[in-house]
Coordinates of C-alpha atoms and ligand atoms in Angstrom, one line a residue:
M1 CA 9.5 -23.3 14.9
T2 CA 7.6 -20.5 16.5
E3 CA 4.3 -20.9 18.2
T4 CA 1.5 -19.5 16.2
I5 CA -0.7 -16.6 17.5
T6 CA -4.2 -17.6 16.6
R7 CA -7.7 -16.6 17.3
T8 CA -10.4 -18.2 19.4
G9 CA -13.5 -16.1 19.4
V10 CA -13.6 -12.4 19.4
V11 CA -10.1 -10.9 19.9
E12 CA -9.6 -8.2 22.5
L13 CA -7.9 -5.1 21.1
N14 CA -5.3 -3.4 23.1
L15 CA -2.8 -0.6 22.5
L16 CA 1.0 -1.1 22.8
I17 CA 2.6 1.7 24.8
N18 CA 6.1 1.5 26.2
G19 CA 6.2 -2.3 25.9
V20 CA 2.9 -2.9 27.7
W21 CA -0.5 -3.9 26.2
V22 CA -2.9 -1.4 27.7
T23 CA -6.7 -0.8 27.4
G24 CA -7.7 2.3 25.4
E25 CA -9.3 5.1 27.2
G26 CA -11.3 6.4 24.2
P27 CA -14.5 5.2 22.5
E28 CA -15.1 1.5 21.9
L29 CA -14.3 0.0 18.5
A30 CA -15.6 -3.2 17.0
S31 CA -14.0 -4.6 13.9
S32 CA -16.5 -6.6 11.9
S33 CA -16.4 -8.5 8.6
P34 CA -17.6 -6.6 5.5
T35 CA -18.8 -9.9 4.2
N36 CA -21.1 -10.4 7.1
P37 CA -21.3 -7.3 9.5
D38 CA -22.8 -9.5 12.3
Q39 CA -19.5 -11.3 12.5
V40 CA -17.4 -9.3 15.0
L41 CA -13.7 -10.2 14.8
A42 CA -12.2 -7.9 17.4
T43 CA -13.3 -5.3 20.0
G44 CA -11.7 -2.9 22.3
A45 CA -11.4 0.7 23.3
T46 CA -9.5 3.2 21.2
A47 CA -6.7 5.5 22.3
T48 CA -7.1 9.0 23.6
V49 CA -4.8 11.9 22.7
D50 CA -3.3 11.5 26.2
Q51 CA -2.4 8.0 25.3
V52 CA -0.8 9.2 22.0
Q53 CA 1.4 11.5 24.3
G54 CA 2.4 8.5 26.3
A55 CA 3.3 6.5 23.2
M56 CA 5.3 9.5 21.8
A57 CA 7.2 9.8 25.2
A58 CA 7.9 6.0 25.1
A59 CA 9.2 6.2 21.5
R60 CA 11.4 9.3 22.4
A61 CA 12.8 7.6 25.5
A62 CA 13.7 4.4 23.5
A63 CA 15.2 6.3 20.6
P64 CA 18.9 6.7 21.8
G65 CA 19.3 3.1 22.9
W66 CA 17.8 1.7 19.7
A67 CA 19.9 4.0 17.5
A68 CA 23.0 2.8 19.4
T69 CA 22.1 -0.9 18.9
P70 CA 24.2 -2.4 16.1
M71 CA 22.2 -2.7 12.8
A72 CA 22.9 -6.4 12.7
E73 CA 21.3 -6.8 16.1
R74 CA 18.3 -4.8 15.0
G75 CA 18.1 -7.1 12.0
G76 CA 17.9 -10.0 14.4
Y77 CA 14.5 -8.8 15.7
L78 CA 13.3 -8.4 12.2
T79 CA 14.4 -11.9 11.3
R80 CA 12.5 -13.3 14.3
A81 CA 9.4 -11.3 13.5
A82 CA 9.6 -12.6 9.9
A83 CA 9.6 -16.2 11.2
I84 CA 6.6 -15.5 13.4
I85 CA 4.7 -13.9 10.6
T86 CA 5.4 -16.8 8.3
A87 CA 4.3 -19.3 10.9
N88 CA 1.0 -17.5 11.1
A89 CA 0.3 -17.0 7.4
D90 CA -2.7 -19.3 7.2
A91 CA -4.4 -17.9 10.4
W92 CA -3.7 -14.3 9.7
G93 CA -4.4 -14.7 6.0
T94 CA -7.9 -15.9 7.1
E95 CA -8.3 -13.0 9.5
L96 CA -7.2 -10.5 6.8
A97 CA -9.8 -11.9 4.4
Q98 CA -12.4 -11.7 7.0
E99 CA -11.5 -8.2 8.2
E100 CA -10.6 -6.5 5.0
G101 CA -12.5 -8.5 2.3
K102 CA -9.7 -9.6 -0.1
T103 CA -9.6 -13.3 -0.8
F104 CA -7.8 -15.8 1.5
A105 CA -5.2 -16.5 -1.3
E106 CA -4.5 -12.7 -1.5
G107 CA -4.6 -12.3 2.3
R108 CA -2.2 -15.2 2.9
G109 CA 0.0 -13.8 0.1
E110 CA 0.0 -10.4 1.8
V111 CA 1.0 -11.9 5.1
L112 CA 3.9 -13.7 3.4
R113 CA 4.8 -10.5 1.6
A114 CA 5.1 -8.8 5.0
A115 CA 7.4 -11.5 6.2
Q116 CA 9.5 -11.2 3.0
I117 CA 9.8 -7.4 3.6
F118 CA 11.0 -8.0 7.2
T119 CA 13.5 -10.5 5.9
Y120 CA 14.7 -8.1 3.2
Y121 CA 15.4 -5.3 5.7
S122 CA 16.9 -7.7 8.3
A123 CA 19.9 -8.0 6.0
E124 CA 20.4 -4.2 5.7
S125 CA 23.6 -4.4 7.8
D126 CA 25.2 -6.4 4.9
R127 CA 24.5 -3.5 2.5
L128 CA 26.2 -0.2 1.9
A129 CA 26.2 2.0 5.0
G130 CA 27.5 5.2 3.5
E131 CA 29.9 6.6 1.0
V132 CA 33.5 7.9 0.9
F133 CA 34.5 10.8 -1.4
S134 CA 38.0 12.1 -2.2
S135 CA 39.0 15.4 -0.7
P136 CA 40.6 18.3 -2.6
R137 CA 42.8 18.7 0.5
R138 CA 45.8 16.6 1.4
G139 CA 45.5 14.1 4.2
E140 CA 41.7 14.2 4.2
Q141 CA 38.8 12.0 3.2
I142 CA 35.1 12.9 3.1
L143 CA 32.7 10.4 4.5
V144 CA 28.9 10.5 4.2
T145 CA 27.4 8.6 7.1
R146 CA 23.8 8.0 8.0
K147 CA 21.8 8.5 11.2
P148 CA 18.2 7.7 12.0
L149 CA 15.7 10.6 12.0
G150 CA 14.5 9.6 15.5
V151 CA 10.8 9.1 16.2
I152 CA 8.7 8.1 13.2
G153 CA 4.9 8.3 12.9
V154 CA 3.5 5.6 10.7
I155 CA -0.1 6.0 9.5
T156 CA -1.4 3.2 7.3
P157 CA -4.5 2.4 5.2
F158 CA -7.0 -0.5 5.3
N159 CA -6.2 -2.1 2.0
F160 CA -2.9 -3.8 2.8
P161 CA -3.3 -4.1 6.5
I162 CA 0.0 -5.9 7.1
A163 CA 2.2 -5.4 4.0
I164 CA 2.1 -1.6 3.9
P165 CA 2.8 -1.4 7.7
A166 CA 5.6 -3.8 7.1
W167 CA 7.2 -1.8 4.4
K168 CA 7.1 1.3 6.6
I169 CA 7.9 -0.2 10.0
A170 CA 10.7 -2.6 8.9
P171 CA 12.9 0.1 7.3
A172 CA 12.0 2.6 10.0
L173 CA 13.3 0.1 12.6
I174 CA 16.3 -1.2 10.8
F175 CA 17.6 2.3 10.2
G176 CA 17.4 2.9 13.9
N177 CA 14.2 4.9 14.4
T178 CA 11.5 4.2 16.9
V179 CA 7.9 4.1 15.8
I180 CA 4.4 5.2 16.8
W181 CA 2.0 3.5 14.5
K182 CA -1.7 4.3 13.8
P183 CA -3.3 1.8 11.5
A184 CA -6.7 2.4 9.8
S185 CA -9.4 1.8 12.4
T186 CA -11.2 -0.6 10.0
V187 CA -8.3 -3.2 10.3
P188 CA -7.1 -3.2 13.9
L189 CA -6.9 -7.0 14.1
L190 CA -4.2 -7.3 11.5
A191 CA -2.3 -4.4 13.1
L192 CA -2.5 -6.2 16.5
R193 CA -1.0 -9.3 14.8
L194 CA 2.0 -7.5 13.4
A195 CA 2.6 -5.7 16.7
Q196 CA 2.3 -9.1 18.5
A197 CA 4.9 -10.6 16.1
L198 CA 7.4 -7.8 16.9
V199 CA 6.8 -8.1 20.7
E200 CA 7.2 -11.9 20.5
A201 CA 10.4 -11.3 18.6
G202 CA 11.7 -9.5 21.7
L203 CA 11.7 -5.9 20.4
P204 CA 12.9 -3.6 23.2
V205 CA 10.3 -1.6 25.1
G206 CA 9.1 1.6 23.5
V207 CA 10.7 0.9 20.1
L208 CA 7.3 0.2 18.5
N209 CA 4.1 1.7 19.9
L210 CA 0.6 0.9 18.5
I211 CA -2.2 3.3 18.8
I212 CA -5.7 2.3 17.5
G213 CA -8.4 4.9 16.9
S214 CA -9.8 7.5 14.6
G215 CA -8.1 10.0 12.3
S216 CA -8.0 12.7 15.0
L217 CA -5.2 10.6 16.6
G218 CA -3.2 11.2 13.4
D219 CA -3.5 14.9 14.0
A220 CA -2.1 14.4 17.5
I221 CA 0.8 12.5 16.0
V222 CA 1.7 14.9 13.2
N223 CA 1.4 17.9 15.6
H224 CA 3.5 16.4 18.4
P225 CA 6.7 18.3 19.0
D226 CA 8.7 15.1 19.4
L227 CA 7.9 13.8 15.9
D228 CA 10.9 13.5 13.6
G229 CA 9.3 12.0 10.5
L230 CA 6.0 10.8 9.2
T231 CA 5.2 8.1 6.7
F232 CA 1.6 7.9 5.3
T233 CA -0.3 5.9 2.8
G234 CA -3.9 6.6 2.2
S235 CA -6.3 9.1 0.5
T236 CA -5.1 12.2 -1.3
G237 CA -7.2 14.4 1.0
V238 CA -5.8 13.1 4.2
G239 CA -2.3 12.9 2.8
R240 CA -2.3 16.6 1.7
M241 CA -3.6 17.7 5.2
L242 CA -0.9 15.7 6.9
A243 CA 1.8 17.0 4.5
A244 CA 0.7 20.6 5.2
A245 CA 0.8 20.0 8.9
A246 CA 4.1 18.3 8.7
A247 CA 5.6 21.1 6.6
G248 CA 4.2 23.6 9.1
N249 CA 6.1 21.8 11.9
G250 CA 9.3 21.3 9.9
V251 CA 8.8 17.5 9.9
P252 CA 9.8 15.4 6.8
I253 CA 6.9 13.4 5.4
Q254 CA 6.5 10.7 2.8
A255 CA 3.0 10.4 1.6
E256 CA 1.7 7.8 -0.9
M257 CA -1.7 8.8 -2.1
G258 CA -4.1 8.4 -5.0
G259 CA -3.8 6.6 -8.3
K260 CA -5.9 6.4 -11.4
N261 CA -3.8 3.8 -13.2
A262 CA -4.2 3.0 -16.9
S263 CA -3.6 -0.2 -18.7
V264 CA -2.9 0.4 -22.4
V265 CA -3.5 -2.5 -24.8
L266 CA -1.9 -1.8 -28.2
N267 CA -3.0 -3.6 -31.4
D268 CA 0.0 -6.0 -31.5
A269 CA -0.5 -7.2 -27.9
D270 CA -0.9 -10.8 -26.8
L271 CA -4.6 -10.4 -26.1
E272 CA -4.9 -13.4 -23.9
L273 CA -2.2 -12.3 -21.7
A274 CA -3.4 -8.7 -21.7
T275 CA -7.0 -9.8 -20.8
E276 CA -5.9 -11.8 -17.8
Q277 CA -3.5 -9.1 -16.5
V278 CA -6.2 -6.3 -16.9
L279 CA -8.7 -8.6 -15.1
F280 CA -6.3 -9.1 -12.2
G281 CA -5.2 -5.5 -12.2
A282 CA -8.7 -4.1 -12.1
F283 CA -10.6 -6.6 -9.9
R284 CA -8.2 -8.4 -7.6
S285 CA -8.5 -7.1 -4.0
T286 CA -11.9 -5.7 -5.3
G287 CA -10.0 -2.9 -7.0
Q288 CA -8.9 -1.6 -3.6
K289 CA -5.2 -1.0 -4.4
C290 CA -3.7 2.4 -5.1
T291 CA -1.9 0.5 -8.0
A292 CA -5.2 -1.1 -9.3
T293 CA -6.0 -0.6 -13.0
S294 CA -9.0 1.8 -13.0
R295 CA -8.6 3.1 -16.6
L296 CA -8.2 1.0 -19.8
V297 CA -7.0 2.4 -23.1
L298 CA -7.7 0.2 -26.1
Q299 CA -6.2 0.7 -29.5
E300 CA -9.3 1.0 -31.7
D301 CA -8.6 -2.0 -34.0
I302 CA -8.6 -4.5 -31.2
A303 CA -11.0 -2.8 -28.8
D304 CA -14.1 -4.9 -29.6
A305 CA -12.2 -8.1 -29.5
F306 CA -10.5 -7.2 -26.2
L307 CA -13.8 -6.2 -24.6
A308 CA -15.4 -9.5 -25.7
R309 CA -12.6 -11.5 -24.1
L310 CA -12.7 -9.4 -20.9
T311 CA -16.5 -9.9 -20.6
E312 CA -16.1 -13.6 -21.1
R313 CA -13.6 -13.8 -18.3
L314 CA -15.7 -11.5 -16.1
N315 CA -18.7 -13.8 -16.6
D316 CA -16.7 -16.5 -14.7
W317 CA -15.4 -14.1 -12.1
K318 CA -17.0 -15.3 -8.9
T319 CA -17.9 -12.7 -6.2
G320 CA -18.7 -13.8 -2.7
D321 CA -17.3 -14.7 0.7
P322 CA -13.5 -14.2 0.3
T323 CA -12.7 -17.1 2.6
D324 CA -14.4 -19.5 0.1
P325 CA -11.6 -20.8 -2.1
S326 CA -13.8 -20.8 -5.2
V327 CA -14.4 -17.0 -4.9
Q328 CA -12.2 -14.5 -6.8
M329 CA -13.5 -11.3 -5.4
G330 CA -14.8 -10.3 -2.0
P331 CA -16.6 -7.2 -0.8
V332 CA -15.1 -3.7 -0.5
V333 CA -14.1 -2.7 3.0
S334 CA -17.5 -1.5 4.2
G335 CA -21.1 -0.9 3.3
S336 CA -20.6 2.8 3.3
A337 CA -17.6 2.5 0.9
A338 CA -19.8 0.3 -1.4
A339 CA -22.6 2.8 -1.3
E340 CA -20.3 5.6 -2.4
I341 CA -18.8 3.5 -5.2
R342 CA -22.3 2.5 -6.5
A343 CA -23.3 6.2 -6.5
S344 CA -20.2 7.0 -8.4
I345 CA -21.0 4.4 -11.0
E346 CA -24.5 5.9 -11.4
A347 CA -23.1 9.4 -11.7
S348 CA -20.7 8.1 -14.5
I349 CA -23.6 6.6 -16.4
A350 CA -25.7 9.7 -16.0
Q351 CA -22.7 11.7 -17.5
G352 CA -22.8 9.4 -20.6
A353 CA -20.7 6.4 -19.8
Q354 CA -21.9 3.2 -21.4
L355 CA -22.3 0.1 -19.2
R356 CA -20.2 -2.6 -20.9
F357 CA -20.4 -5.1 -18.0
S358 CA -21.9 -5.4 -14.6
G359 CA -21.5 -8.6 -12.5
D360 CA -24.0 -10.4 -10.4
V361 CA -23.9 -9.6 -6.7
S362 CA -27.5 -10.4 -5.9
G363 CA -28.0 -12.1 -2.5
L364 CA -24.7 -10.8 -1.2
G365 CA -24.3 -8.2 1.6
D366 CA -24.3 -4.4 1.4
A367 CA -20.5 -4.2 1.0
F368 CA -20.5 -6.0 -2.3
V369 CA -20.1 -4.0 -5.5
A370 CA -20.6 -5.6 -8.9
P371 CA -17.4 -5.7 -11.1
T372 CA -18.2 -3.0 -13.6
V373 CA -16.8 -1.9 -17.0
L374 CA -17.8 1.5 -18.3
E375 CA -17.0 2.9 -21.7
I376 CA -16.5 6.6 -22.0
P377 CA -17.4 8.1 -25.4
A378 CA -14.6 9.9 -27.3
G379 CA -14.0 13.5 -26.2
E380 CA -16.4 13.4 -23.2
E381 CA -15.4 14.1 -19.7
N382 CA -16.4 11.5 -17.1
I383 CA -16.1 11.1 -13.4
S384 CA -15.1 7.4 -13.7
W385 CA -12.1 8.5 -15.9
R386 CA -11.0 11.2 -13.5
D387 CA -11.7 10.2 -9.9
E388 CA -10.3 7.3 -7.9
F389 CA -13.3 5.2 -6.9
F390 CA -11.2 2.6 -5.0
G391 CA -13.5 -0.3 -6.1
P392 CA -14.0 -2.8 -8.9
V393 CA -14.7 -0.3 -11.6
L394 CA -12.9 0.0 -14.9
A395 CA -13.3 3.1 -17.2
V396 CA -12.5 2.4 -20.9
R397 CA -11.5 4.7 -23.8
R398 CA -10.4 3.9 -27.4
A399 CA -7.4 5.4 -29.1
A400 CA -6.7 5.5 -32.8
T401 CA -2.9 5.7 -32.5
V402 CA -0.1 4.7 -30.1
A403 CA 0.6 8.3 -29.5
E404 CA -3.0 9.0 -28.6
A405 CA -3.1 5.9 -26.4
F406 CA -0.1 7.1 -24.4
A407 CA -1.6 10.6 -24.2
L408 CA -4.7 9.1 -22.7
A409 CA -2.6 7.2 -20.2
N410 CA -1.1 10.5 -19.1
D411 CA -4.5 12.2 -18.9
S412 CA -4.7 12.2 -15.1
E413 CA -3.4 14.3 -12.3
Y414 CA -2.1 11.1 -10.8
G415 CA 0.9 9.1 -12.0
L416 CA 1.4 6.0 -9.8
S417 CA 1.5 3.1 -12.1
C418 CA 0.7 2.1 -15.7
A419 CA 0.7 -1.2 -17.7
V420 CA 1.4 -1.3 -21.4
F421 CA 0.7 -4.4 -23.5
T422 CA 2.7 -4.7 -26.6
Q423 CA 5.2 -7.2 -28.2
D424 CA 7.0 -4.4 -30.1
L425 CA 10.2 -3.3 -28.4
T426 CA 10.1 0.1 -30.1
K427 CA 6.6 0.8 -28.7
A428 CA 7.7 -0.4 -25.2
L429 CA 10.6 2.0 -25.3
A430 CA 8.3 4.8 -26.4
A431 CA 6.1 4.0 -23.4
M432 CA 9.1 4.3 -21.1
E433 CA 9.9 7.7 -22.6
S434 CA 6.4 9.2 -22.7
I435 CA 4.3 7.8 -19.9
D436 CA 4.8 9.8 -16.7
V437 CA 4.4 7.3 -13.8
G438 CA 6.4 6.0 -10.8
I439 CA 5.9 2.4 -11.8
L440 CA 5.6 1.1 -15.4
H441 CA 4.7 -2.5 -16.3
V442 CA 5.3 -3.8 -19.7
N443 CA 3.1 -6.9 -20.3
S444 CA 2.1 -7.3 -16.6
E445 CA -0.7 -5.9 -14.5
S446 CA -0.4 -2.4 -13.0
A447 CA -0.3 -3.6 -9.3
G448 CA 2.5 -5.1 -7.5
A449 CA 5.7 -4.1 -5.6
D450 CA 9.0 -5.7 -4.6
P451 CA 10.9 -4.9 -1.4
H452 CA 14.2 -4.1 -3.1
V453 CA 13.1 -1.5 -5.7
P454 CA 11.6 2.0 -5.3
F455 CA 7.8 2.2 -4.9
G456 CA 5.8 5.4 -5.4
G457 CA 4.2 7.7 -7.8
A458 CA 4.8 10.7 -10.1
K459 CA 2.7 13.8 -10.3
K460 CA 0.0 14.1 -7.6
S461 CA 0.2 10.4 -6.5
G462 CA 3.0 10.9 -4.0
Y463 CA 4.7 13.5 -1.9
G464 CA 8.2 13.2 -0.6
P465 CA 10.7 10.4 -1.1
K466 CA 9.6 7.0 -2.5
E467 CA 9.4 3.8 -0.4
Q468 CA 11.2 0.5 -0.2
G469 CA 14.6 -0.6 -1.4
A470 CA 17.4 2.0 -1.3
A471 CA 14.7 4.7 -1.5
A472 CA 13.6 3.8 2.1
K473 CA 17.0 4.7 3.3
E474 CA 16.7 8.2 1.9
F475 CA 13.6 8.9 3.9
F476 CA 14.4 7.0 7.2
T477 CA 17.9 8.4 7.6
H478 CA 19.7 11.7 7.2
T479 CA 23.3 12.1 6.2
T480 CA 26.3 13.6 8.0
T481 CA 29.2 14.7 5.8
V482 CA 32.3 14.0 7.8
Y483 CA 35.5 15.8 6.8
L484 CA 38.1 13.3 8.2
R485 CA 41.7 14.5 8.5
G486 CA 44.5 13.1 10.6
A487 CA 45.9 15.6 13.1
Ligands
LIG501 C1 0.6 -3.6 -4.7 O1 0.3 -3.1 -5.8 O2 0.8 -4.8 -4.5 O3 -2.1 1.4 -1.1 C2 0.9 -2.7 -3.5 C3 -1.7 0.7 -2.1 C4 -0.3 0.7 -2.4 C5 0.3 -0.7 -2.4 C6 0.1 -1.4 -3.6 N1 0.4 1.5 -1.5 O4 -2.5 0.0 -2.7

């Protein structure tokens, strides 16, 4: 069994450049807990643009050797990393809860999910490596083979500080690319942990480089002439800027951005199941998932009964320190994020939303936001229906018919995920036909992802190829069509 990498006191943050842990040469960064901002978890200096250049040079230099390494051997590093991540699930799950704010159970689950993702991709050499087509010419076959893109930039958000990096870095590596990774500056400790796991797994020098710092380092990555591909998850604004820059430089990009996901509860639904799944979808991880349920469409005849059940469950939904096992919801990522969400709730009410539920967060810190349910009167526009707040806020509308309910689910520029609750197969099939999303759940919450199936959105939620499963191969490789004829 692998030694665990654990924390004693405040962790020193370093960058990983060309296989060496180095001190940043930029401004200092302290990662503190949103639950208690006086609790500093990790400190260190951030990277400079010069250090980004060094990391890019290292990734470039390592690329040919890594691409030439057999995929099964590359998989061996991923298998070892998965074992290290698994061995540290409790320790890193605690750090994740402290640094990001989701509960320990969710944090530990996320660490184990990262390990599962590494394990899934470690077996890629056992899967299809290409295709063979027949040729219209005698004596010839046409092969479609795959090659890595080269150097991949990985830019990741705060909300899944280890699982999202895992589902970008693991496929990038297994398909033979080298990586320069910039995590969100709010969660550097978990980034350090994942990089440590890969170093301890013996990953060759320069194959993974970790750069910690502000968003301006992302600009340096996307505009670097050696970049061959960029994968991003985060806000719509930043994603679009990166996509524009990448397009300008001729670099392929995969960007996973906003969501305003609806749960639709039809009048034949199992209300107990639907209530629990909507509760989890909207309020787990304090609503900070791009797949979170932030809109709820209720068929008119069950609307009051459903809201009564949801309120009853919310009355028992305990908000507090996410490392306390009795707590179901922690803070959002920072006091400033919380202030913005609270201002958005007020703006929604000022526009006419009716407050159906607001939880008790008295005595908790600045980063805590009350779980909130707002009902939007029929026909009225409202900011909480339209904008992604990225917090524990649910906007509700009523629909008279199934068709109206599905139309309301589609009433968003985003199309990441949707959950439909019904026991009627015909209505479930109609939902599959008419709801325009990348991920549709029937009778389960709107959040969640599995490593072997495509993940990503329709409409304005995503840009470029989807992630995970076979979809990852589409992004992290390009094809060579080989016309193979004997001489
Ligand atoms: C999940 O629903 O479990 O940023 C994963 C996000 C998504 C990941 C969601 N990319 O929230």
